[in-house]
C-alpha cells in the first residue's frame, strides 16, 4: 500500500487546488491584461463525446491524448435539495467518500486504489456531491475505477463514522465562520435566492454537529441517491468498456442505491414537501457588524460566454476604497451569481459598494479593443481551467444537467471569442435593471440603503 504521504502527493498531482466545490473562479481586479494576442490553435481540443445510459444513470466519456484515466460520479444531491430536517447532510456526505460501504470495507477500497496508483477525492456544493478517481491507464484500472465509483454511492453510514464526520465538519465550520469571503458569498446567495433551495448555504448550519444524526443522512440518501440523479463522466477510457463494467457491477432492484441493513429499522422522517428549486432572482441587502471590512455585490449569474467576458472586463476596473477585490461568476444548475467581493478598511464599506455599482454600469460602454482583450483572456482561462481533471469533468456534468447539449473545450472557447459589444451591453442592461444583492461586514453606520 502507498504511504499516506505518497497518497497525498498523488492527490495534489491529479486533483489540483483549483478544484473547488463552490465552482467559481476569482480573479484579482487589480490584475492587468497582458499584451493582446490571439488565442493559440485550439483544434486539438476538439474532444468528441459519447453518451449513454446504464441502469438509468447517465454516462459521458470523451477522448484525450493523456495516458491518464480521470473519472467522476456526480450525484444531484447537494445542499439546495436538503429539507429542514436534513440541512447539512451534503456537507457530511463528503466525509463518507471512500469509507465503508455496503459492499466493501474502507481499508479494502483504499488498498485497491492506492496499490494501483489511483488517486481519489470528493467535492460537495449546492448542486451535487462529486466522487473522483484518477490515475494511469492499465489493464485493470478501468474495472477498478468503475467499481469504486459505483461502490462509493452506497455508504453504509455507520454510527462511529457519523461521529468522525461530525468532528471534521465542526472543525471546518470553525474555519469557515472566520473567513470573510466565504461568509459574504453565502449571505449573497441567501439574499439572491430567498425562496429557493439555491439560497441555502452549501455548508452545514451551526446546529448540525449537535442535531444531525445517521437517520437524517439516510433520509437524504433515500430521496436523492437515485440512478436518475447520477452522471458518470470519464476521460481516457473506452466508452463501451466503461459502460459494460458499470452495467455488470450493479443490480439496482430498489430505487435507492443502497442503505446499510442496520439502518433500515430507522423510522422515516416526517414527510415534508421537496425544497423549492425555482431560480427566481430576488436580491436584497444585509449589513453585519464586524471587526474587519468585507463587501459583496452580486447579480444573477449564468454560464454563458458573455458573462465570462464580462468578468474579465470588470476585473480591470479600479475600485475606490478597496484593499483587494475579485470578480466571480458562481454558476449553478439554472442560475448563479455574478459579482464582486472586496476587502476594505473599516468605514470604507459604503464607498466600495458605490464604486462596484458604478463599475458594473460602466461596462455598458466599453471599447472594441477592451472587449477583444477580455475575450482572449477569458478563452485562455477556460483552457487553463479545463487542464484540471475534476474541473473539466464537473463542467460537463453541469452541461448535462442544463440540457443544452455538450460542448467541448474548442467550442466553448470559440463561443467566447465570438462575443460582441451588443452581447455585453445586453447582459449589463439585465444586471443593472434588477435589484442587486449587497452584503457588508464591518462598520455599517454609513452603508447606503439601496
mmCIF file of N, CA, C and O in Angstrom, residues 214-279:
data_model
loop_
_atom_site.group_PDB
_atom_site.id
_atom_site.type_symbol
_atom_site.label_atom_id
_atom_site.label_comp_id
_atom_site.label_asym_id
_atom_site.label_seq_id
_atom_site.Cartn_x
_atom_site.Cartn_y
_atom_site.Cartn_z
ATOM 1 N N UNK A 214 -27.443 9.889 12.024
ATOM 2 C CA UNK A 214 -27.454 8.977 10.878
ATOM 3 C C UNK A 214 -28.810 8.942 10.187
ATOM 4 O O UNK A 214 -28.893 8.842 8.961
ATOM 5 N N UNK A 215 -29.883 9.049 10.946
ATOM 6 C CA UNK A 215 -31.217 8.987 10.360
ATOM 7 C C UNK A 215 -31.416 10.085 9.321
ATOM 8 O O UNK A 215 -32.017 9.856 8.264
ATOM 9 N N UNK A 216 -30.918 11.280 9.596
ATOM 10 C CA UNK A 216 -31.076 12.385 8.649
ATOM 11 C C UNK A 216 -30.278 12.134 7.372
ATOM 12 O O UNK A 216 -30.753 12.419 6.261
ATOM 13 N N UNK A 217 -29.076 11.609 7.527
ATOM 14 C CA UNK A 217 -28.241 11.331 6.354
ATOM 15 C C UNK A 217 -28.871 10.248 5.489
ATOM 16 O O UNK A 217 -28.932 10.363 4.264
ATOM 17 N N UNK A 218 -29.387 9.208 6.129
ATOM 18 C CA UNK A 218 -30.034 8.124 5.386
ATOM 19 C C UNK A 218 -31.272 8.634 4.649
ATOM 20 O O UNK A 218 -31.539 8.247 3.507
ATOM 21 N N UNK A 219 -32.023 9.513 5.279
ATOM 22 C CA UNK A 219 -33.208 10.073 4.621
ATOM 23 C C UNK A 219 -32.817 10.812 3.345
ATOM 24 O O UNK A 219 -33.476 10.674 2.297
ATOM 25 N N UNK A 220 -31.740 11.585 3.395
ATOM 26 C CA UNK A 220 -31.274 12.314 2.208
ATOM 27 C C UNK A 220 -30.812 11.334 1.130
ATOM 28 O O UNK A 220 -31.108 11.528 -0.064
ATOM 29 N N UNK A 221 -30.121 10.283 1.530
ATOM 30 C CA UNK A 221 -29.683 9.274 0.568
ATOM 31 C C UNK A 221 -30.870 8.614 -0.118
ATOM 32 O O UNK A 221 -30.885 8.426 -1.337
ATOM 33 N N UNK A 222 -31.872 8.254 0.651
ATOM 34 C CA UNK A 222 -33.028 7.563 0.082
ATOM 35 C C UNK A 222 -33.773 8.447 -0.919
ATOM 36 O O UNK A 222 -34.309 7.961 -1.910
ATOM 37 N N UNK A 223 -33.788 9.734 -0.643
ATOM 38 C CA UNK A 223 -34.515 10.654 -1.527
ATOM 39 C C UNK A 223 -33.746 10.961 -2.813
ATOM 40 O O UNK A 223 -34.343 11.070 -3.887
ATOM 41 N N UNK A 224 -32.421 11.117 -2.706
ATOM 42 C CA UNK A 224 -31.694 11.711 -3.823
ATOM 43 C C UNK A 224 -30.583 10.846 -4.413
ATOM 44 O O UNK A 224 -30.140 11.122 -5.521
ATOM 45 N N UNK A 225 -30.110 9.837 -3.729
ATOM 46 C CA UNK A 225 -29.102 8.958 -4.321
ATOM 47 C C UNK A 225 -29.815 7.897 -5.159
ATOM 48 O O UNK A 225 -29.825 6.709 -4.845
ATOM 49 N N UNK A 226 -30.410 8.375 -6.235
ATOM 50 C CA UNK A 226 -31.128 7.517 -7.167
ATOM 51 C C UNK A 226 -30.441 7.581 -8.520
ATOM 52 O O UNK A 226 -29.716 8.534 -8.826
ATOM 53 N N UNK A 227 -30.673 6.580 -9.333
ATOM 54 C CA UNK A 227 -29.918 6.467 -10.577
ATOM 55 C C UNK A 227 -30.161 7.625 -11.528
ATOM 56 O O UNK A 227 -29.253 8.049 -12.241
ATOM 57 N N UNK A 228 -31.372 8.161 -11.554
ATOM 58 C CA UNK A 228 -31.616 9.273 -12.458
ATOM 59 C C UNK A 228 -30.956 10.562 -11.978
ATOM 60 O O UNK A 228 -30.937 11.564 -12.690
ATOM 61 N N UNK A 229 -30.394 10.549 -10.778
ATOM 62 C CA UNK A 229 -29.657 11.700 -10.267
ATOM 63 C C UNK A 229 -28.147 11.530 -10.384
ATOM 64 O O UNK A 229 -27.396 12.352 -9.853
ATOM 65 N N UNK A 230 -27.702 10.483 -11.062
ATOM 66 C CA UNK A 230 -26.272 10.189 -11.166
ATOM 67 C C UNK A 230 -25.805 10.363 -12.608
ATOM 68 O O UNK A 230 -26.463 9.912 -13.547
ATOM 69 N N UNK A 231 -24.655 11.030 -12.776
ATOM 70 C CA UNK A 231 -23.999 11.072 -14.079
ATOM 71 C C UNK A 231 -22.521 10.739 -13.868
ATOM 72 O O UNK A 231 -21.863 11.289 -12.993
ATOM 73 N N UNK A 232 -22.041 9.757 -14.633
ATOM 74 C CA UNK A 232 -20.628 9.412 -14.649
ATOM 75 C C UNK A 232 -19.977 10.158 -15.822
ATOM 76 O O UNK A 232 -20.497 10.133 -16.937
ATOM 77 N N UNK A 233 -18.841 10.797 -15.563
ATOM 78 C CA UNK A 233 -18.099 11.490 -16.616
ATOM 79 C C UNK A 233 -16.659 10.997 -16.557
ATOM 80 O O UNK A 233 -16.057 10.976 -15.480
ATOM 81 N N UNK A 234 -16.117 10.582 -17.710
ATOM 82 C CA UNK A 234 -14.775 9.995 -17.704
ATOM 83 C C UNK A 234 -14.018 10.329 -18.978
ATOM 84 O O UNK A 234 -14.595 10.478 -20.059
ATOM 85 N N UNK A 235 -12.705 10.453 -18.828
ATOM 86 C CA UNK A 235 -11.809 10.595 -19.977
ATOM 87 C C UNK A 235 -10.729 9.534 -19.865
ATOM 88 O O UNK A 235 -10.433 9.024 -18.779
ATOM 89 N N UNK A 236 -10.143 9.189 -21.004
ATOM 90 C CA UNK A 236 -9.095 8.180 -21.004
ATOM 91 C C UNK A 236 -9.610 6.761 -20.896
ATOM 92 O O UNK A 236 -8.857 5.856 -20.539
ATOM 93 N N UNK A 237 -10.894 6.550 -21.189
ATOM 94 C CA UNK A 237 -11.472 5.210 -21.147
ATOM 95 C C UNK A 237 -12.208 4.938 -22.447
ATOM 96 O O UNK A 237 -12.664 5.857 -23.130
ATOM 97 N N UNK A 238 -12.312 3.679 -22.778
ATOM 98 C CA UNK A 238 -13.146 3.271 -23.891
ATOM 99 C C UNK A 238 -14.600 3.278 -23.421
ATOM 100 O O UNK A 238 -14.925 2.659 -22.408
ATOM 101 N N UNK A 239 -15.462 3.970 -24.145
ATOM 102 C CA UNK A 239 -16.839 4.152 -23.690
ATOM 103 C C UNK A 239 -17.563 2.820 -23.503
ATOM 104 O O UNK A 239 -18.191 2.579 -22.466
ATOM 105 N N UNK A 240 -17.463 1.957 -24.488
ATOM 106 C CA UNK A 240 -18.172 0.670 -24.411
ATOM 107 C C UNK A 240 -17.667 -0.160 -23.246
ATOM 108 O O UNK A 240 -18.456 -0.779 -22.507
ATOM 109 N N UNK A 241 -16.356 -0.171 -23.067
ATOM 110 C CA UNK A 241 -15.778 -0.960 -21.978
ATOM 111 C C UNK A 241 -16.190 -0.395 -20.617
ATOM 112 O O UNK A 241 -16.544 -1.144 -19.699
ATOM 113 N N UNK A 242 -16.165 0.921 -20.494
ATOM 114 C CA UNK A 242 -16.507 1.563 -19.222
ATOM 115 C C UNK A 242 -17.970 1.313 -18.860
ATOM 116 O O UNK A 242 -18.297 0.945 -17.730
ATOM 117 N N UNK A 243 -18.864 1.493 -19.828
ATOM 118 C CA UNK A 243 -20.285 1.268 -19.549
ATOM 119 C C UNK A 243 -20.570 -0.205 -19.278
ATOM 120 O O UNK A 243 -21.420 -0.535 -18.441
ATOM 121 N N UNK A 244 -19.842 -1.087 -19.959
ATOM 122 C CA UNK A 244 -20.032 -2.522 -19.716
ATOM 123 C C UNK A 244 -19.626 -2.880 -18.286
ATOM 124 O O UNK A 244 -20.311 -3.654 -17.608
ATOM 125 N N UNK A 245 -18.510 -2.300 -17.826
ATOM 126 C CA UNK A 245 -18.068 -2.564 -16.452
ATOM 127 C C UNK A 245 -19.102 -2.064 -15.454
ATOM 128 O O UNK A 245 -19.429 -2.746 -14.475
ATOM 129 N N UNK A 246 -19.627 -0.859 -15.683
ATOM 130 C CA UNK A 246 -20.639 -0.316 -14.782
ATOM 131 C C UNK A 246 -21.888 -1.186 -14.777
ATOM 132 O O UNK A 246 -22.484 -1.451 -13.729
ATOM 133 N N UNK A 247 -22.286 -1.651 -15.950
ATOM 134 C CA UNK A 247 -23.509 -2.435 -16.076
ATOM 135 C C UNK A 247 -23.387 -3.771 -15.348
ATOM 136 O O UNK A 247 -24.326 -4.245 -14.710
ATOM 137 N N UNK A 248 -22.224 -4.381 -15.396
ATOM 138 C CA UNK A 248 -22.031 -5.682 -14.753
ATOM 139 C C UNK A 248 -21.922 -5.573 -13.237
ATOM 140 O O UNK A 248 -22.199 -6.534 -12.522
ATOM 141 N N UNK A 249 -21.515 -4.400 -12.773
ATOM 142 C CA UNK A 249 -21.252 -4.251 -11.350
ATOM 143 C C UNK A 249 -22.502 -4.135 -10.499
ATOM 144 O O UNK A 249 -22.510 -4.484 -9.328
ATOM 145 N N UNK A 250 -23.570 -3.587 -11.081
ATOM 146 C CA UNK A 250 -24.703 -3.208 -10.248
ATOM 147 C C UNK A 250 -25.977 -3.922 -10.656
ATOM 148 O O UNK A 250 -26.189 -4.249 -11.801
ATOM 149 N N UNK A 251 -26.789 -4.151 -9.669
ATOM 150 C CA UNK A 251 -28.117 -4.711 -9.897
ATOM 151 C C UNK A 251 -29.081 -3.903 -9.044
ATOM 152 O O UNK A 251 -29.247 -4.153 -7.864
ATOM 153 N N UNK A 252 -29.667 -2.882 -9.632
ATOM 154 C CA UNK A 252 -30.484 -1.950 -8.883
ATOM 155 C C UNK A 252 -31.948 -2.403 -8.902
ATOM 156 O O UNK A 252 -32.691 -2.112 -9.820
ATOM 157 N N UNK A 253 -32.325 -3.151 -7.876
ATOM 158 C CA UNK A 253 -33.699 -3.606 -7.784
ATOM 159 C C UNK A 253 -34.561 -2.650 -6.960
ATOM 160 O O UNK A 253 -35.777 -2.778 -6.933
ATOM 161 N N UNK A 254 -33.918 -1.736 -6.264
ATOM 162 C CA UNK A 254 -34.660 -0.765 -5.459
ATOM 163 C C UNK A 254 -34.302 0.620 -5.948
ATOM 164 O O UNK A 254 -33.282 0.835 -6.597
ATOM 165 N N UNK A 255 -35.149 1.564 -5.602
ATOM 166 C CA UNK A 255 -34.932 2.921 -6.098
ATOM 167 C C UNK A 255 -33.659 3.520 -5.526
ATOM 168 O O UNK A 255 -32.851 4.115 -6.231
ATOM 169 N N UNK A 256 -33.482 3.366 -4.205
ATOM 170 C CA UNK A 256 -32.294 3.912 -3.575
ATOM 171 C C UNK A 256 -31.114 2.976 -3.817
ATOM 172 O O UNK A 256 -31.236 1.768 -3.761
ATOM 173 N N UNK A 257 -29.948 3.530 -4.054
ATOM 174 C CA UNK A 257 -28.796 2.727 -4.430
ATOM 175 C C UNK A 257 -28.354 1.794 -3.311
ATOM 176 O O UNK A 257 -27.925 0.688 -3.551
ATOM 177 N N UNK A 258 -28.461 2.200 -2.070
ATOM 178 C CA UNK A 258 -28.055 1.285 -1.005
ATOM 179 C C UNK A 258 -28.148 1.887 0.377
ATOM 180 O O UNK A 258 -27.791 3.032 0.581
ATOM 181 N N UNK A 259 -28.623 1.137 1.351
ATOM 182 C CA UNK A 259 -28.647 1.534 2.757
ATOM 183 C C UNK A 259 -28.191 0.344 3.578
ATOM 184 O O UNK A 259 -28.587 -0.783 3.337
ATOM 185 N N UNK A 260 -27.322 0.596 4.547
ATOM 186 C CA UNK A 260 -26.869 -0.489 5.396
ATOM 187 C C UNK A 260 -28.058 -1.124 6.113
ATOM 188 O O UNK A 260 -28.978 -0.444 6.550
ATOM 189 N N UNK A 261 -28.027 -2.426 6.245
ATOM 190 C CA UNK A 261 -29.167 -3.146 6.804
ATOM 191 C C UNK A 261 -29.524 -2.684 8.206
ATOM 192 O O UNK A 261 -30.691 -2.620 8.571
ATOM 193 N N UNK A 262 -28.512 -2.343 9.017
ATOM 194 C CA UNK A 262 -28.814 -1.956 10.389
ATOM 195 C C UNK A 262 -29.572 -0.634 10.468
ATOM 196 O O UNK A 262 -30.166 -0.309 11.479
ATOM 197 N N UNK A 263 -29.577 0.119 9.371
ATOM 198 C CA UNK A 263 -30.269 1.397 9.373
ATOM 199 C C UNK A 263 -31.676 1.302 8.787
ATOM 200 O O UNK A 263 -32.421 2.270 8.812
ATOM 201 N N UNK A 264 -32.029 0.150 8.239
ATOM 202 C CA UNK A 264 -33.357 0.022 7.649
ATOM 203 C C UNK A 264 -34.448 0.098 8.708
ATOM 204 O O UNK A 264 -35.606 0.363 8.409
ATOM 205 N N UNK A 265 -34.070 -0.111 9.964
ATOM 206 C CA UNK A 265 -35.065 -0.061 11.041
ATOM 207 C C UNK A 265 -35.432 1.365 11.432
ATOM 208 O O UNK A 265 -36.388 1.577 12.167
ATOM 209 N N UNK A 266 -34.676 2.344 10.932
ATOM 210 C CA UNK A 266 -34.996 3.723 11.273
ATOM 211 C C UNK A 266 -36.393 4.088 10.770
ATOM 212 O O UNK A 266 -36.755 3.801 9.627
ATOM 213 N N UNK A 267 -37.166 4.734 11.604
ATOM 214 C CA UNK A 267 -38.436 5.271 11.153
ATOM 215 C C UNK A 267 -38.156 6.431 10.208
ATOM 216 O O UNK A 267 -37.236 7.224 10.434
ATOM 217 N N UNK A 268 -38.943 6.549 9.155
ATOM 218 C CA UNK A 268 -38.719 7.671 8.236
ATOM 219 C C UNK A 268 -39.000 9.000 8.932
ATOM 220 O O UNK A 268 -39.807 9.074 9.863
ATOM 221 N N UNK A 269 -38.320 10.031 8.463
ATOM 222 C CA UNK A 269 -38.579 11.370 8.988
ATOM 223 C C UNK A 269 -39.957 11.829 8.536
ATOM 224 O O UNK A 269 -40.516 11.301 7.570
ATOM 225 N N UNK A 270 -40.538 12.815 9.218
ATOM 226 C CA UNK A 270 -41.846 13.328 8.793
ATOM 227 C C UNK A 270 -41.809 13.772 7.336
ATOM 228 O O UNK A 270 -40.816 14.335 6.863
ATOM 229 N N UNK A 271 -42.880 13.495 6.635
ATOM 230 C CA UNK A 271 -42.961 13.891 5.232
ATOM 231 C C UNK A 271 -43.031 15.411 5.124
ATOM 232 O O UNK A 271 -43.825 16.065 5.786
ATOM 233 N N UNK A 272 -42.165 15.964 4.299
ATOM 234 C CA UNK A 272 -42.178 17.402 4.036
ATOM 235 C C UNK A 272 -42.101 17.593 2.531
ATOM 236 O O UNK A 272 -41.542 16.760 1.816
ATOM 237 N N UNK A 273 -42.655 18.690 2.025
ATOM 238 C CA UNK A 273 -42.553 18.947 0.581
ATOM 239 C C UNK A 273 -41.089 19.090 0.178
ATOM 240 O O UNK A 273 -40.235 19.492 0.977
ATOM 241 N N UNK A 274 -40.783 18.723 -1.051
ATOM 242 C CA UNK A 274 -39.430 18.927 -1.552
ATOM 243 C C UNK A 274 -39.083 20.408 -1.527
ATOM 244 O O UNK A 274 -39.942 21.271 -1.748
ATOM 245 N N UNK A 275 -37.850 20.702 -1.227
ATOM 246 C CA UNK A 275 -37.399 22.086 -1.181
ATOM 247 C C UNK A 275 -37.568 22.725 -2.555
ATOM 248 O O UNK A 275 -37.143 22.145 -3.566
ATOM 249 N N UNK A 276 -38.197 23.906 -2.637
ATOM 250 C CA UNK A 276 -38.413 24.546 -3.942
ATOM 251 C C UNK A 276 -37.107 24.755 -4.698
ATOM 252 O O UNK A 276 -36.091 25.125 -4.100
ATOM 253 N N UNK A 277 -37.131 24.524 -5.987
ATOM 254 C CA UNK A 277 -35.938 24.670 -6.813
ATOM 255 C C UNK A 277 -36.098 25.748 -7.877
ATOM 256 O O UNK A 277 -35.385 25.742 -8.890
ATOM 257 N N UNK A 278 -37.030 26.672 -7.664
ATOM 258 C CA UNK A 278 -37.154 27.773 -8.615
ATOM 259 C C UNK A 278 -35.880 28.605 -8.564
ATOM 260 O O UNK A 278 -35.157 28.623 -7.558
ATOM 261 N N UNK A 279 -35.590 29.300 -9.630
ATOM 262 C CA UNK A 279 -34.373 30.116 -9.690
ATOM 263 C C UNK A 279 -34.729 31.580 -9.930
ATOM 264 O O UNK A 279 -34.064 32.300 -10.668
#
